[in-house]
XYZ file of C-alpha atoms in Angstrom:
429
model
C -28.348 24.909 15.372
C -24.528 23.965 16.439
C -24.154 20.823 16.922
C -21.032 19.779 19.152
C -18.389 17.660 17.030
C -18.254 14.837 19.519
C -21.846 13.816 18.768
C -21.263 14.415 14.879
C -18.553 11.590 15.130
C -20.542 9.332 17.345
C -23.282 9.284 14.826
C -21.628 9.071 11.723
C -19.282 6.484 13.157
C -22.942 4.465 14.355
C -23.904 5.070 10.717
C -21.076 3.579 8.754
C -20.830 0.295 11.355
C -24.683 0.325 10.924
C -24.283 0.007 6.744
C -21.443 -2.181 7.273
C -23.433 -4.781 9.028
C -26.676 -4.581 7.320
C -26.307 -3.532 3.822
C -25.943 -6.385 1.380
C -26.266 -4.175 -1.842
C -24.601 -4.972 -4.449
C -23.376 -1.479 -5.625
C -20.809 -2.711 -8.112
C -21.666 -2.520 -11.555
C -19.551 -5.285 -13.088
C -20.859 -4.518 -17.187
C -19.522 -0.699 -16.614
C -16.383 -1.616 -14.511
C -14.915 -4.092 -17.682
C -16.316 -1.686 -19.878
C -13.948 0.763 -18.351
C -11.266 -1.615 -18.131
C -11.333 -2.749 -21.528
C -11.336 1.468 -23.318
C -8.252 2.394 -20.277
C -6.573 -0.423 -21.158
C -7.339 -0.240 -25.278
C -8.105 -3.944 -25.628
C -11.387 -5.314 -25.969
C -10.432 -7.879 -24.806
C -8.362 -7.160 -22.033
C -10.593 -7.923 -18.752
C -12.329 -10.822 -19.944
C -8.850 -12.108 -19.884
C -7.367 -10.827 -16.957
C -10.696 -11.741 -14.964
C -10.375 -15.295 -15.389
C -7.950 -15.826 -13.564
C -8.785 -13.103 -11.125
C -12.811 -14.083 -9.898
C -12.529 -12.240 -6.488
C -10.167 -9.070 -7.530
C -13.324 -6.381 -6.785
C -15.951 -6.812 -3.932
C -19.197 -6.355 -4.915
C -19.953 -4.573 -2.142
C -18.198 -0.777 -0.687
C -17.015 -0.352 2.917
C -18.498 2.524 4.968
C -16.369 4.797 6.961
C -16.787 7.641 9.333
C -15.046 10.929 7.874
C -13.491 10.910 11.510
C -12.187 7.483 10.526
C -10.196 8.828 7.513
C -9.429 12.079 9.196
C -7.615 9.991 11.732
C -5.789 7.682 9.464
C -4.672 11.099 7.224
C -3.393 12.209 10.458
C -1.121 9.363 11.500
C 0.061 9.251 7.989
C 1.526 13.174 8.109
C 2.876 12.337 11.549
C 4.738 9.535 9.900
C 5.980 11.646 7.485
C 6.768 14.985 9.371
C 8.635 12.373 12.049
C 11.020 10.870 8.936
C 12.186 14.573 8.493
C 13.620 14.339 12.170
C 17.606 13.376 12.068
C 17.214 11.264 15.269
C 14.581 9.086 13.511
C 16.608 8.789 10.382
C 19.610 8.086 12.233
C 18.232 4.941 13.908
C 15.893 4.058 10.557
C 19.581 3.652 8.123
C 21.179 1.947 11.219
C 19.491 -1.077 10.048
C 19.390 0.049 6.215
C 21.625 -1.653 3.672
C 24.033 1.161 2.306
C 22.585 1.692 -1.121
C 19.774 2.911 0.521
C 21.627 5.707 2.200
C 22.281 7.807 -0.390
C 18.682 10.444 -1.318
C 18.600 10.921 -5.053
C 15.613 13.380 -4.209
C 12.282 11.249 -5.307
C 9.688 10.798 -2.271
C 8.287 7.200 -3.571
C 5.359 7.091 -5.934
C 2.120 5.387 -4.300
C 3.181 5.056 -0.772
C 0.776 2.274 0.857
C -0.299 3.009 4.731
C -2.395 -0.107 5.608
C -5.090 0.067 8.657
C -6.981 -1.667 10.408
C -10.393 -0.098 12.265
C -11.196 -1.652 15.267
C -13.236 -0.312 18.248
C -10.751 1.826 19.581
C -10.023 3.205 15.883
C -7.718 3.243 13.324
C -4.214 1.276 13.931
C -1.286 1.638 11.540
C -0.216 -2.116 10.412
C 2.662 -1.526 7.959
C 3.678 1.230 5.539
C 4.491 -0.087 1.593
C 6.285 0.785 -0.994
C 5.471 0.195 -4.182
C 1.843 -0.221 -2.870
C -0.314 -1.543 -5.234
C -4.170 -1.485 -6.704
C -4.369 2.227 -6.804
C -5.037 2.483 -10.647
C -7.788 -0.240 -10.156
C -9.399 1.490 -7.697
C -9.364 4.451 -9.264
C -11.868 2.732 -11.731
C -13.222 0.897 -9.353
C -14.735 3.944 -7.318
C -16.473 5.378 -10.828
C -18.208 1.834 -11.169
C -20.782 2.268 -7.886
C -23.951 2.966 -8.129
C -26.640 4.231 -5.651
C -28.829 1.500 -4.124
C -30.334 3.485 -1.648
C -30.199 7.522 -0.702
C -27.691 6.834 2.603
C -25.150 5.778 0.736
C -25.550 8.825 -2.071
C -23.395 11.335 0.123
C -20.340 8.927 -0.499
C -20.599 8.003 -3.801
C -20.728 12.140 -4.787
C -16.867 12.056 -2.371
C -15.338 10.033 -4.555
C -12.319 10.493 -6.941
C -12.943 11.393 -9.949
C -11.165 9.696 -13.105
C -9.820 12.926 -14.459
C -8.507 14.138 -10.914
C -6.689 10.811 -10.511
C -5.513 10.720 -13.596
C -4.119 14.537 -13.078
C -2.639 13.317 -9.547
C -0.817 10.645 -11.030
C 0.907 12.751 -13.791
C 1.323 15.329 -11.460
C 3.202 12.973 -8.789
C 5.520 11.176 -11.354
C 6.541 14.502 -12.553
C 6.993 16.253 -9.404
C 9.656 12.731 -8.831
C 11.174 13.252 -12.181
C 12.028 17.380 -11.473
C 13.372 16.241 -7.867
C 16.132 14.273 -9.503
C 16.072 15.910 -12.898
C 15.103 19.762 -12.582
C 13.325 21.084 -15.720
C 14.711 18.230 -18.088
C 11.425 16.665 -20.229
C 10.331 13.532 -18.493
C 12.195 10.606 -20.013
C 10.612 6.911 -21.161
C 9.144 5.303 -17.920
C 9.703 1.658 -17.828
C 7.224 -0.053 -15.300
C 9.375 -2.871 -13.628
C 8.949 -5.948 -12.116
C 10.059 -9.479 -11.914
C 8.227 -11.774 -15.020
C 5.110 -8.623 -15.118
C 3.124 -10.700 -16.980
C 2.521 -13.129 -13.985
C 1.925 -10.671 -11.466
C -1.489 -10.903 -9.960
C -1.762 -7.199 -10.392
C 0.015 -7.008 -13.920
C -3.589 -5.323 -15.055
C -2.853 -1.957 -12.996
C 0.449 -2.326 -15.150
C -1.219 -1.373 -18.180
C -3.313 1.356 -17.055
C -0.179 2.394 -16.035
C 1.204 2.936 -19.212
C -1.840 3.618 -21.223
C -2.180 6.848 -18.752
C 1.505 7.659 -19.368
C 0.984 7.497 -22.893
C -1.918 9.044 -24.203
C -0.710 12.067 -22.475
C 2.362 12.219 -24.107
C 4.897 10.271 -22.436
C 6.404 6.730 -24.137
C 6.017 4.127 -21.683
C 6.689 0.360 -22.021
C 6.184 -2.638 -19.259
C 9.387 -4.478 -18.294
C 11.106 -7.579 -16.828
C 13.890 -6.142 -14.298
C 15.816 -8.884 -15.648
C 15.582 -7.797 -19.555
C 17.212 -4.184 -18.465
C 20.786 -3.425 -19.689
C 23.406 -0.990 -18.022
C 25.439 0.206 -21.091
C 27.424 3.440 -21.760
C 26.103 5.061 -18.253
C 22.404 4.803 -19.668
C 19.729 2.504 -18.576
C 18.165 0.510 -21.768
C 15.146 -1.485 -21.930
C 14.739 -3.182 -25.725
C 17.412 -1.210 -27.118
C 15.840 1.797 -25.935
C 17.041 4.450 -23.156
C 15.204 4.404 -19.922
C 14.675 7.669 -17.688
C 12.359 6.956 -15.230
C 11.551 3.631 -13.307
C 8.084 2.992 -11.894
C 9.502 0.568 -9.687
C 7.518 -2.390 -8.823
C 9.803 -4.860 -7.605
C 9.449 -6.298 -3.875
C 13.124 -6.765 -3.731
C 13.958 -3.216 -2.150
C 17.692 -3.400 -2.454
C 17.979 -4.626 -5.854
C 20.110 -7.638 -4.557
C 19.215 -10.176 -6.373
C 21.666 -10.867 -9.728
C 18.955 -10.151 -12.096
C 18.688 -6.655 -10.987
C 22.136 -6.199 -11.240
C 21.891 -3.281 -14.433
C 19.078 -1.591 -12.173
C 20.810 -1.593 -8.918
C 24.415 -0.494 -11.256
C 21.826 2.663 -12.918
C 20.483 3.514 -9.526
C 23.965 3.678 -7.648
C 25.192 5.825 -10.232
C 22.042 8.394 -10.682
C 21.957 7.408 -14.475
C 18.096 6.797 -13.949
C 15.298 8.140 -11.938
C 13.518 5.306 -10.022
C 10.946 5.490 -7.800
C 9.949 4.151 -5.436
C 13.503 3.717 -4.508
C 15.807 1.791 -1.670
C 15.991 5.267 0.342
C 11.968 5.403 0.067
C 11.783 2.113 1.495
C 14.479 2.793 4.138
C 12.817 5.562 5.529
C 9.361 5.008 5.756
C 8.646 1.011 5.062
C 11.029 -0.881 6.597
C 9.086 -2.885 9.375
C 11.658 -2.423 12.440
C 10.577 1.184 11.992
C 7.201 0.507 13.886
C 9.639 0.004 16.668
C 11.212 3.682 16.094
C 7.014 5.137 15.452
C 5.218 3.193 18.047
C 8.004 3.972 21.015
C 6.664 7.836 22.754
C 9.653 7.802 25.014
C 12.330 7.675 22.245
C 9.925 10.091 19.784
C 9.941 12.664 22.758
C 13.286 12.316 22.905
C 14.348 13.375 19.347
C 11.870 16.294 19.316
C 9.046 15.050 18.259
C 5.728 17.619 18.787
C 2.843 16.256 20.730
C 0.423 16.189 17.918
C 2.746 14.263 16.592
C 2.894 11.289 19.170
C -0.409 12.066 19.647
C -1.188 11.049 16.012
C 1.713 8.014 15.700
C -0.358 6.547 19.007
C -2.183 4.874 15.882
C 0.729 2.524 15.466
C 0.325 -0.421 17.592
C 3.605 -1.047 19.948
C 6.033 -2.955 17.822
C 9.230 -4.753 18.648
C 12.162 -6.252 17.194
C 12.409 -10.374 17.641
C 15.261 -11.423 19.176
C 16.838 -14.249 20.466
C 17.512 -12.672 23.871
C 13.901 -11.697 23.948
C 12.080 -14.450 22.339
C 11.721 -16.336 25.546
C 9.906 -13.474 27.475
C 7.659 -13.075 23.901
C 6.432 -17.059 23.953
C 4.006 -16.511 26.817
C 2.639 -13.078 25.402
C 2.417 -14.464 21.792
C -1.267 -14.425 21.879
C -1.536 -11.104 22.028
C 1.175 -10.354 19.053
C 1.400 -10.392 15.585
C 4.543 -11.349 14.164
C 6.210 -10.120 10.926
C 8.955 -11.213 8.466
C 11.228 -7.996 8.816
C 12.111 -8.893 4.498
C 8.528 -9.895 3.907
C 6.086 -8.844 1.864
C 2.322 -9.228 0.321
C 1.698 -11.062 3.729
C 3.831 -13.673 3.336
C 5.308 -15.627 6.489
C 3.353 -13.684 8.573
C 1.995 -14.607 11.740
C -0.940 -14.381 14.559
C 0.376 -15.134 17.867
C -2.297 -17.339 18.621
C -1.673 -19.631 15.425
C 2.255 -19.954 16.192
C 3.085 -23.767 16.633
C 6.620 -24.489 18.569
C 8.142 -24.851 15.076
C 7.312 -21.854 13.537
C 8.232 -20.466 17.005
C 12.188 -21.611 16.529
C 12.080 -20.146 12.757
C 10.976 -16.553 14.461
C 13.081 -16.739 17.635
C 16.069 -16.499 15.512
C 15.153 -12.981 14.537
C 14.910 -10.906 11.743
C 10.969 -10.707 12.652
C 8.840 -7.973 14.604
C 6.333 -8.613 16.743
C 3.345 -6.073 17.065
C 0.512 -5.868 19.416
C -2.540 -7.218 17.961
C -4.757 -4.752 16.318
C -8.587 -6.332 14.770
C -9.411 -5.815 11.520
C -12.259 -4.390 10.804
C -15.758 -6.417 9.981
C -18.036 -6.147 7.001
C -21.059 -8.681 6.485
C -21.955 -9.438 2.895
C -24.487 -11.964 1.508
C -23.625 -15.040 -0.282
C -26.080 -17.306 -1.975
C -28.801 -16.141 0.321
C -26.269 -16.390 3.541
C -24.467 -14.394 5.763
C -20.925 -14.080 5.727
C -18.378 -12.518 7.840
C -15.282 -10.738 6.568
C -12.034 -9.127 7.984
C -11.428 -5.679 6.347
C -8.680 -3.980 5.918
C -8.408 -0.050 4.617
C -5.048 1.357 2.460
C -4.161 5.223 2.396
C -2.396 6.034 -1.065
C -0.210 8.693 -0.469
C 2.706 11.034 -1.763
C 5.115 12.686 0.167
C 2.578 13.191 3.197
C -0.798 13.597 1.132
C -3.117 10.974 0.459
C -4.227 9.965 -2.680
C -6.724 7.851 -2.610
C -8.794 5.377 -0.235
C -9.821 1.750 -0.663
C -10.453 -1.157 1.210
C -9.627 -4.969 1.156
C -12.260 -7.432 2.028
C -11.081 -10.771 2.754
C -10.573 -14.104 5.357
C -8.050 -15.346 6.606
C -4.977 -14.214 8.467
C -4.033 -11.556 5.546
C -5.811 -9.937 2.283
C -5.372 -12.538 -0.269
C -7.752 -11.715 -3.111
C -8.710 -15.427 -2.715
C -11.928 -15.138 -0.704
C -15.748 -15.446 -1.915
C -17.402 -11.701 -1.891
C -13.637 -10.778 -1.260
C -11.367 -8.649 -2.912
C -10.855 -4.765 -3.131
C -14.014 -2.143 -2.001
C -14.844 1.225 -2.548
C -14.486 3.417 0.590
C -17.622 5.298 0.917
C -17.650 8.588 3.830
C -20.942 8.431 5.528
C-alpha cells in the first residue's frame, strides 16, 4: 500500500521527538570506544590520558532525527553552496573580506561545519565553520553504539562506517591537494594550530595523522608558530611542508606568529586548507545577512529551490551603530554574534544582554540573528531527569555532507562542560 510522504514525515518526525524525550539508554559503550581510541591513535595509553581532562567529551546517550530532518539540513547546505558560485553573492561576501582572502588557490576547505538547530518549525542554519572540528571523533564515536532496544536498530545499521570515513577523508584531502597541485604525489601534511597540545580537541589531531600515515602519507602535528618560510618552501622541523590541515581560528593568518604561514600561503608555495578564501566565502558571519535576505538572493539570480532551501537561515543582520538603537527594544528576540568570533565565544542571547554588554555590541562588528531554539533531549542523571539544549553539525565538502553528529549541552552555547553533555551519535529513525 502507498503511503503519502506527508504522513511518512509526520510519523517519523513523532518517532524521533518520542525517543528523544523518553529514552534514557545508555547506548555508548565506553570499554569499546577507548579501546578504539587507544589502537587509531597507537598508544595504549592515549585516552586514559586525554579523558581526564575531558569527562563530558561523548554523551552517553544518541540523538534521534527524522530522515526529513537531515534531508532538510543537506538541502540548505547545497543551497549555500550552489548560491557561493553566484558572482553577485561573492561580490558582496569579499566586500567585507580582508584581501588575502581574495585570491582562490583552488582547495574547497576540508571539513566544512554547518551547525543547526531543530526546533518546531525545523531545521535553522546558525553559522557555517571552517576548520570545523570533532569529525574524526565521531567517526569512532558512531561505531561505539550499541542496540538497547529494536527502534533504535534501523539507525545504528545508517551509520558511517570506519572504513568509508576513513576512504572519505583520504579521498577529500586529495581531491584539495590535485586542485592546487594537479597529479603531483601528495606532499607531508602538517596539522596546524596554535600550542596543539592544549587544544581541547588535540585528540582528533592524532587520528588525524595516524590515518594519514598508515596509508602512506608522512604526517606530523604542528605549532603555527614553529613553521619556517625559507627558500620559497614551507618547513616544519627542518622538514618541507606540502599540505596544511589548517586548524587555526585565526582565518587571516594575522597574527605575527603566523607570519611564515600567511608568507607560504600568499605565495602558493603550500597547499592549505581550509584556507582564508574558504572562510571568506562560506563562514564569515555577515554572510547570514547576504543568505537569509530573499529580496537581494532573487536579485542576483538565485533559483527558487534555492531560497526556498536558504529560508533555513534565520534573518540575520549586521550591528551597527546607526541601527543599534532600533535593535535594543527587539533584543529579546535576537541572538547576537562576534562577527571575529569563534567556538562561541562573546556570544550573546538577546534576552541576557545587560546595558554594558549592550555599548560593547552597539559599536559593531557583531550580527544579530533572529532567535532560533535548540533542540531538546532528556537524559537521566543519578536517577533524575535532566533537560538539555541540542545542537546538530553537517560535515561537509564542497556541497556534500560527510558526516552527522550532535552536541548535547546547557547553557547559552556547546561547551563540552555539561553533565550527560558532550558530542552524540545521530541516529535516523
Amino acid at each position: 500500500m502507498n503511503v503519502a510522504p506527508e504522513r511518512v514525515t509526520v510519523r517519523h518526525a513523532s518517532e524521533s521527538d518520542r525517543l528523544n524525550r523518553s529514552c534514557f539508554c545508555f547506548t555508548l559503550d565506553r570499554a569499546a570506544l577507548f579501546a578504539a581510541l587507544d589502537r587509531e591513535a597507537g598508544d595504549p595509553e592515549f585516552c586514559a590520558a586525554a579523558m581526564k581532562t575531558r569527562p563530558h567529551l561523548f554523551s552517553n546517550t544518541p540523538v534521534f532525527l527524522p530522515g526529513s530532518a537531515i534531508a532538510a539540513m543537506g538541502k540548505v547546505v547545497a543551497a549555500i553552496h550552489a548560491t557561493s558560485r553566484l558572482a553577485d553573492y561573492r561580490a558582496a561576501a569579499f566586500s567585507w573580506a580582508p584581501e588575502i582572502a581574495h585570491r582562490d588557490f583552488g582547495p574547497a576547505g576540508v571539513f566544512m561545519g554547518f551547525d543547526f538547530h531543530l526546533g518546531d518549525d525545523g531545521p535553522r542554519l546558525i553559522e557555517v565553520n571552517t576548520n570545523a572540528g570533532g569529525a574524526f571523533l565521531n567517526a569512532l564515536l558512531a561505531q561505539a553504539q550499541t542496540a538497547c532496544c529494536s527502534a533504535i536498530e534501523p539507525g545504528l545499521a545508517n551509520m558511517i562506517q570506519r572504513d568509508a570515513f576513513e576512504a572519505e577523508v583520504l579521498r577529500m584531502f586529495r581531491n584539495e591537494w590535485r586542485r592546487q597541485r594537479a597529479d603531483d604525489p601528495i606532499g607531508r601534511v602538517a596539522i596546524i594550530d596554535d600550542q596543539p597540545e592544549s587544544q581541547y580537541l588535540y585528540p582528533e589531531f592524532v587520528l588525524a595523522r595516524q590515518l594519514f600515515s598508515r596509508n602512506g602519507i608522512d604526517a606530523a602535528i604542528g605549532h603555527a608558530g614553529d613553521l619556517r618560510y625559507e627558500n620559497g618552501r614551507l618547513m616544519l622541523d627542518g622538514l618541507h611542508v606540502g599540505l596544511v590541515y589548517n586548524r587555526l581560528v585565526d582565518f587571516s593568518f594575522d597574527r605575527p606568529e603566523h607570519g611564515a604561514l600567511r608568507a607560504a600561503y600568499q605565495d602558493g608555495a603550500v597547499v592549505v586548507t581550509p584556507n582564508p578564501f574558504n572562510h571568506a566565502l562560506l563562514a564569515d558571519k555577515r554572510n547570514l545577512t547576504l543568505l537569509s535576505d530573499p529580496v537581494a538572493l532573487k536579485s542576483w539570480g538565485a533559483a527558487p529551490e534555492l531560497r526556498a532551501a536558504l529560508s533555513g537561515v534565520p534573518h540575520t543582520i549586521s550591528v551597527t551603530p546607526d541601527n543599534a538603537d532600533l535593535l535594543w527594544p527587539r533584543r529579546k528576540d535576537l541572538f547576537f554574534k562576534p562577527v571575529a568570533g569563534h567556538g562561541g565565544k562573546a556570544v550573546y542571547r538577546g534576552d541576557k544582554v545587560t546595558r554594558t554588554v549592550w555599548a560593547e555590541i552597539a559599536r559593531g562588528e557583531y550580527v544579530a540573528q533572529a532567535f532560533a531554539a535548540p533542540g531538546e533531549r532528556l537524559i537521566e542523571l543519578d536517577g533524575a531527569t535532566h533537560a538539555r539544549k541540542v545542537d546538530v553539525r553537517l560535515y561537509a565538502y564542497d556541497g556534500r555532507v560527510l558526516l552527522a553528529a550532535a552536541r548535547v549541552y546547557q547553557g547559552q552555547t556547546t561547551n563540552f562542560r555539561t553533565p550527560g553533555g558532550g558530542f552524540a551519535p545521530v541516529l535516523v529513525i
